[in-house]
């Protein structure tokens, strides 16, 4: 048991040494962005009282419902693609094309 624990500890130390400087800097940038996001969210909630919090809860519930439905569709009929492929199958190719364009416009 002690030998296996020592080997696991040595393996963990080897993995820690494999992080490059740019990986560590990206971890730091991610932490800075995350901290700013949550601090800004707290300031927004403090200024707008519960309305901002209610909107985040409603958006979270809506996102959960959409991805729950997508998970059920992909479990029942697994195929490559996302909402576009299911819209294309359920309606027609034009519906899939329009949905892909709409989702693409949201990313801009």
Backbone as JSON Lines, residues from 0, in Angstrom:
{"i":0,"aa":"X","n":[0.81,-1.19,0.0],"ca":[0.0,0.0,0.0],"c":[0.86,1.26,0.0]}
{"i":1,"aa":"X","n":[1.9,1.28,0.82],"ca":[2.73,2.47,0.92],"c":[3.46,2.74,-0.38]}
{"i":2,"aa":"X","n":[3.86,1.68,-1.07],"ca":[4.57,1.85,-2.34],"c":[3.63,2.45,-3.38]}
{"i":3,"aa":"X","n":[2.4,1.98,-3.44],"ca":[1.44,2.51,-4.41],"c":[1.11,3.98,-4.11]}
{"i":4,"aa":"X","n":[0.97,4.31,-2.84],"ca":[0.7,5.69,-2.46],"c":[1.87,6.58,-2.85]}
{"i":5,"aa":"X","n":[3.09,6.09,-2.67],"ca":[4.28,6.86,-3.04],"c":[4.33,7.06,-4.55]}
{"i":6,"aa":"X","n":[4.0,6.02,-5.31],"ca":[4.02,6.14,-6.77],"c":[2.97,7.14,-7.25]}
{"i":7,"aa":"X","n":[1.78,7.14,-6.63],"ca":[0.75,8.1,-7.0],"c":[1.19,9.52,-6.68]}
{"i":8,"aa":"X","n":[1.83,9.69,-5.53],"ca":[2.31,11.02,-5.14],"c":[3.38,11.5,-6.1]}
{"i":9,"aa":"X","n":[4.27,10.61,-6.51],"ca":[5.32,10.98,-7.45],"c":[4.72,11.34,-8.8]}
{"i":10,"aa":"X","n":[3.71,10.59,-9.24],"ca":[3.05,10.87,-10.51],"c":[2.36,12.23,-10.47]}
{"i":11,"aa":"X","n":[1.71,12.57,-9.35],"ca":[1.06,13.87,-9.22],"c":[2.07,15.0,-9.28]}
{"i":12,"aa":"X","n":[3.24,14.82,-8.66],"ca":[4.28,15.84,-8.71],"c":[4.81,16.0,-10.13]}
{"i":13,"aa":"X","n":[4.93,14.9,-10.88],"ca":[5.39,14.98,-12.26],"c":[4.39,15.74,-13.12]}
{"i":14,"aa":"X","n":[3.1,15.53,-12.88],"ca":[2.08,16.25,-13.65],"c":[2.1,17.74,-13.35]}
{"i":15,"aa":"X","n":[2.38,18.11,-12.11],"ca":[2.45,19.52,-11.77],"c":[3.63,20.2,-12.46]}
{"i":16,"aa":"X","n":[4.68,19.5,-12.67],"ca":[5.86,20.08,-13.3],"c":[5.68,20.25,-14.81]}
{"i":17,"aa":"X","n":[4.64,19.66,-15.39],"ca":[4.46,19.72,-16.83],"c":[3.69,20.96,-17.29]}
{"i":18,"aa":"X","n":[3.2,21.78,-16.37],"ca":[2.5,23.0,-16.77],"c":[3.51,24.03,-17.28]}
{"i":19,"aa":"X","n":[3.24,24.55,-18.46],"ca":[4.12,25.56,-19.04],"c":[3.74,26.94,-18.5]}
{"i":20,"aa":"X","n":[4.58,27.92,-18.77],"ca":[4.34,29.27,-18.26],"c":[3.07,29.86,-18.84]}
{"i":21,"aa":"X","n":[2.79,29.56,-20.13],"ca":[1.6,30.14,-20.76],"c":[0.33,29.5,-20.19]}
{"i":22,"aa":"X","n":[0.4,28.23,-19.79],"ca":[-0.76,27.59,-19.17],"c":[-1.05,28.22,-17.81]}
{"i":23,"aa":"X","n":[-0.01,28.47,-17.06],"ca":[-0.19,29.12,-15.76],"c":[-0.72,30.54,-15.92]}
{"i":24,"aa":"X","n":[-0.25,31.25,-16.96],"ca":[-0.75,32.61,-17.17],"c":[-2.21,32.6,-17.59]}
{"i":25,"aa":"X","n":[-2.63,31.6,-18.37],"ca":[-4.04,31.51,-18.75],"c":[-4.92,31.15,-17.56]}
{"i":26,"aa":"X","n":[-4.41,30.35,-16.65],"ca":[-5.16,30.06,-15.42],"c":[-5.35,31.36,-14.64]}
{"i":27,"aa":"X","n":[-4.3,32.17,-14.56],"ca":[-4.41,33.45,-13.86],"c":[-5.39,34.4,-14.53]}
{"i":28,"aa":"X","n":[-5.36,34.47,-15.86],"ca":[-6.3,35.32,-16.59],"c":[-7.74,34.85,-16.36]}
{"i":29,"aa":"X","n":[-7.95,33.54,-16.38],"ca":[-9.29,33.0,-16.12],"c":[-9.79,33.34,-14.74]}
{"i":30,"aa":"X","n":[-8.91,33.31,-13.77],"ca":[-9.31,33.67,-12.41],"c":[-9.64,35.16,-12.3]}
{"i":31,"aa":"X","n":[-8.88,35.99,-13.0],"ca":[-9.16,37.43,-12.97],"c":[-10.51,37.72,-13.61]}
{"i":32,"aa":"X","n":[-10.78,37.1,-14.76],"ca":[-12.06,37.31,-15.44],"c":[-13.21,36.8,-14.58]}
{"i":33,"aa":"X","n":[-13.05,35.63,-13.99],"ca":[-14.1,35.08,-13.14],"c":[-14.38,35.96,-11.93]}
{"i":34,"aa":"X","n":[-13.33,36.48,-11.33],"ca":[-13.51,37.36,-10.18],"c":[-14.25,38.63,-10.58]}
{"i":35,"aa":"X","n":[-13.85,39.21,-11.7],"ca":[-14.54,40.42,-12.17],"c":[-15.99,40.15,-12.51]}
{"i":36,"aa":"X","n":[-16.26,39.0,-13.08],"ca":[-17.64,38.66,-13.44],"c":[-18.51,38.56,-12.19]}
{"i":37,"aa":"X","n":[-18.03,37.84,-11.19],"ca":[-18.85,37.65,-10.0],"c":[-18.95,38.92,-9.16]}
{"i":38,"aa":"X","n":[-17.89,39.74,-9.13],"ca":[-17.99,41.01,-8.42],"c":[-18.97,41.94,-9.13]}
{"i":39,"aa":"X","n":[-18.89,41.99,-10.45],"ca":[-19.84,42.81,-11.21],"c":[-21.26,42.35,-11.04]}
{"i":40,"aa":"X","n":[-21.46,41.06,-10.99],"ca":[-22.79,40.5,-10.77],"c":[-23.32,40.91,-9.4]}
{"i":41,"aa":"X","n":[-22.46,40.87,-8.4],"ca":[-22.88,41.29,-7.06],"c":[-23.25,42.76,-7.01]}
{"i":42,"aa":"X","n":[-22.49,43.6,-7.71],"ca":[-22.8,45.03,-7.74],"c":[-24.13,45.26,-8.45]}
{"i":43,"aa":"X","n":[-24.35,44.53,-9.55],"ca":[-25.62,44.66,-10.27],"c":[-26.81,44.23,-9.44]}
{"i":44,"aa":"X","n":[-26.66,43.15,-8.71],"ca":[-27.75,42.68,-7.84],"c":[-28.01,43.69,-6.72]}
{"i":45,"aa":"X","n":[-26.94,44.28,-6.2],"ca":[-27.11,45.27,-5.12],"c":[-27.83,46.52,-5.63]}
{"i":46,"aa":"X","n":[-27.53,46.94,-6.87],"ca":[-28.13,48.15,-7.41],"c":[-29.58,47.95,-7.84]}
{"i":47,"aa":"X","n":[-29.89,46.81,-8.42],"ca":[-31.23,46.6,-8.96],"c":[-32.13,45.79,-8.05]}
{"i":48,"aa":"X","n":[-31.64,45.48,-6.91],"ca":[-32.38,44.68,-5.93],"c":[-32.67,43.29,-6.51]}
{"i":49,"aa":"X","n":[-33.82,42.72,-6.27],"ca":[-34.02,41.32,-6.68],"c":[-34.34,41.12,-8.16]}
{"i":50,"aa":"X","n":[-34.59,42.2,-8.92],"ca":[-34.99,42.0,-10.32],"c":[-33.88,41.36,-11.15]}
{"i":51,"aa":"X","n":[-32.65,41.76,-10.92],"ca":[-31.52,41.17,-11.64],"c":[-31.35,39.7,-11.27]}
{"i":52,"aa":"X","n":[-31.49,39.39,-10.01],"ca":[-31.37,38.01,-9.55],"c":[-32.49,37.15,-10.13]}
{"i":53,"aa":"X","n":[-33.69,37.68,-10.17],"ca":[-34.82,36.94,-10.75],"c":[-34.58,36.66,-12.22]}
{"i":54,"aa":"X","n":[-34.04,37.64,-12.96],"ca":[-33.77,37.42,-14.38],"c":[-32.71,36.36,-14.59]}
{"i":55,"aa":"X","n":[-31.69,36.3,-13.74],"ca":[-30.68,35.26,-13.85],"c":[-31.27,33.89,-13.54]}
{"i":56,"aa":"X","n":[-32.15,33.82,-12.56],"ca":[-32.79,32.54,-12.23],"c":[-33.66,32.08,-13.39]}
{"i":57,"aa":"X","n":[-34.44,32.99,-13.98],"ca":[-35.29,32.62,-15.12],"c":[-34.45,32.19,-16.33]}
{"i":58,"aa":"X","n":[-33.35,32.88,-16.58],"ca":[-32.47,32.49,-17.68],"c":[-31.85,31.12,-17.42]}
{"i":59,"aa":"X","n":[-31.48,30.84,-16.19],"ca":[-30.94,29.53,-15.84],"c":[-31.96,28.42,-16.02]}
{"i":60,"aa":"X","n":[-33.2,28.68,-15.62],"ca":[-34.26,27.68,-15.79],"c":[-34.52,27.43,-17.27]}
{"i":61,"aa":"X","n":[-34.57,28.51,-18.05],"ca":[-34.77,28.36,-19.49],"c":[-33.65,27.59,-20.16]}
{"i":62,"aa":"X","n":[-32.42,27.87,-19.78],"ca":[-31.28,27.15,-20.34],"c":[-31.33,25.68,-19.95]}
{"i":63,"aa":"X","n":[-31.7,25.4,-18.73],"ca":[-31.82,24.01,-18.28],"c":[-32.87,23.26,-19.09]}
{"i":64,"aa":"X","n":[-34.01,23.89,-19.32],"ca":[-35.08,23.23,-20.09],"c":[-34.62,22.95,-21.52]}
{"i":65,"aa":"X","n":[-33.98,23.93,-22.15],"ca":[-33.53,23.75,-23.53],"c":[-32.53,22.6,-23.63]}
{"i":66,"aa":"X","n":[-31.57,22.54,-22.74],"ca":[-30.56,21.49,-22.83],"c":[-31.08,20.15,-22.37]}
{"i":67,"aa":"X","n":[-32.08,20.14,-21.51],"ca":[-32.73,18.88,-21.14],"c":[-33.46,18.28,-22.34]}
{"i":68,"aa":"X","n":[-34.14,19.14,-23.1],"ca":[-34.83,18.67,-24.3],"c":[-33.82,18.2,-25.34]}
{"i":69,"aa":"X","n":[-32.73,18.94,-25.51],"ca":[-31.7,18.53,-26.46],"c":[-31.07,17.2,-26.05]}
{"i":70,"aa":"X","n":[-30.88,16.98,-24.77],"ca":[-30.32,15.71,-24.3],"c":[-31.28,14.56,-24.59]}
{"i":71,"aa":"X","n":[-32.58,14.79,-24.39],"ca":[-33.56,13.74,-24.69],"c":[-33.61,13.44,-26.18]}
{"i":72,"aa":"X","n":[-33.53,14.49,-27.02],"ca":[-33.54,14.26,-28.47],"c":[-32.3,13.5,-28.91]}
{"i":73,"aa":"X","n":[-31.15,13.87,-28.37],"ca":[-29.92,13.2,-28.79],"c":[-29.83,11.78,-28.23]}
{"i":74,"aa":"X","n":[-30.48,11.5,-27.11],"ca":[-30.5,10.13,-26.59],"c":[-31.43,9.25,-27.42]}
{"i":75,"aa":"X","n":[-32.53,9.83,-27.89],"ca":[-33.48,9.07,-28.69],"c":[-32.99,8.88,-30.12]}
{"i":76,"aa":"X","n":[-32.36,9.9,-30.69],"ca":[-31.89,9.84,-32.07],"c":[-30.49,10.45,-32.15]}
{"i":77,"aa":"X","n":[-29.45,9.68,-31.81],"ca":[-28.09,10.25,-31.83],"c":[-27.62,10.52,-33.26]}
{"i":78,"aa":"X","n":[-27.19,11.75,-33.49],"ca":[-26.63,12.14,-34.78],"c":[-25.73,13.34,-34.57]}
{"i":79,"aa":"X","n":[-24.89,13.6,-35.55],"ca":[-23.99,14.74,-35.46],"c":[-24.79,16.03,-35.65]}
{"i":80,"aa":"X","n":[-24.33,17.07,-35.02],"ca":[-25.0,18.35,-35.15],"c":[-25.68,18.74,-33.85]}
{"i":81,"aa":"X","n":[-26.4,19.84,-33.92],"ca":[-27.07,20.33,-32.72],"c":[-28.53,20.6,-33.06]}
{"i":82,"aa":"X","n":[-29.02,21.76,-32.66],"ca":[-30.42,22.09,-32.91],"c":[-30.73,22.09,-34.4]}
{"i":83,"aa":"X","n":[-29.75,22.49,-35.19],"ca":[-29.94,22.58,-36.63],"c":[-30.32,21.25,-37.25]}
{"i":84,"aa":"X","n":[-29.62,20.2,-36.86],"ca":[-29.9,18.89,-37.46],"c":[-31.27,18.36,-37.06]}
{"i":85,"aa":"X","n":[-31.71,18.66,-35.84],"ca":[-33.03,18.21,-35.41],"c":[-34.13,19.03,-36.07]}
{"i":86,"aa":"X","n":[-33.91,20.33,-36.28],"ca":[-34.89,21.15,-36.99],"c":[-34.99,20.72,-38.45]}
{"i":87,"aa":"X","n":[-33.85,20.38,-39.04],"ca":[-33.84,19.91,-40.43],"c":[-34.62,18.6,-40.56]}
{"i":88,"aa":"X","n":[-34.46,17.71,-39.6],"ca":[-35.15,16.42,-39.65],"c":[-36.65,16.58,-39.38]}
{"i":89,"aa":"X","n":[-37.01,17.44,-38.43],"ca":[-38.42,17.59,-38.06],"c":[-39.21,18.39,-39.09]}
{"i":90,"aa":"X","n":[-38.6,19.42,-39.67],"ca":[-39.33,20.29,-40.59],"c":[-38.81,20.12,-42.01]}
{"i":91,"aa":"X","n":[-37.76,20.83,-42.37],"ca":[-37.15,20.69,-43.68],"c":[-35.76,21.33,-43.64]}
{"i":92,"aa":"X","n":[-35.07,21.28,-44.78],"ca":[-33.71,21.81,-44.83],"c":[-33.7,23.32,-44.61]}
{"i":93,"aa":"X","n":[-34.74,24.02,-45.08],"ca":[-34.79,25.46,-44.93],"c":[-34.88,25.86,-43.45]}
{"i":94,"aa":"X","n":[-35.63,25.11,-42.65],"ca":[-35.73,25.4,-41.22],"c":[-34.38,25.21,-40.54]}
{"i":95,"aa":"X","n":[-33.66,24.17,-40.92],"ca":[-32.33,23.95,-40.36],"c":[-31.37,25.07,-40.74]}
{"i":96,"aa":"X","n":[-31.47,25.54,-41.99],"ca":[-30.61,26.62,-42.46],"c":[-30.92,27.92,-41.7]}
{"i":97,"aa":"X","n":[-32.2,28.22,-41.53],"ca":[-32.59,29.45,-40.81],"c":[-32.15,29.4,-39.36]}
{"i":98,"aa":"X","n":[-32.31,28.24,-38.73],"ca":[-31.9,28.11,-37.33],"c":[-30.39,28.26,-37.19]}
{"i":99,"aa":"X","n":[-29.63,27.7,-38.13],"ca":[-28.17,27.84,-38.08],"c":[-27.77,29.3,-38.26]}
{"i":100,"aa":"X","n":[-28.45,30.01,-39.15],"ca":[-28.17,31.43,-39.33],"c":[-28.5,32.25,-38.1]}
{"i":101,"aa":"X","n":[-29.62,31.91,-37.45],"ca":[-30.01,32.62,-36.24],"c":[-29.0,32.39,-35.12]}
{"i":102,"aa":"X","n":[-28.58,31.15,-34.94],"ca":[-27.6,30.84,-33.9],"c":[-26.27,31.52,-34.22]}
{"i":103,"aa":"X","n":[-25.9,31.54,-35.51],"ca":[-24.67,32.22,-35.91],"c":[-24.73,33.71,-35.64]}
{"i":104,"aa":"X","n":[-25.9,34.32,-35.82],"ca":[-26.02,35.76,-35.56],"c":[-25.95,36.07,-34.07]}
{"i":105,"aa":"X","n":[-26.32,35.11,-33.23],"ca":[-26.23,35.33,-31.78],"c":[-24.78,35.35,-31.31]}
{"i":106,"aa":"X","n":[-23.9,34.68,-32.02],"ca":[-22.5,34.6,-31.6],"c":[-21.74,35.88,-31.9]}
{"i":107,"aa":"X","n":[-22.25,36.71,-32.79],"ca":[-21.55,37.95,-33.16],"c":[-21.71,39.02,-32.13]}
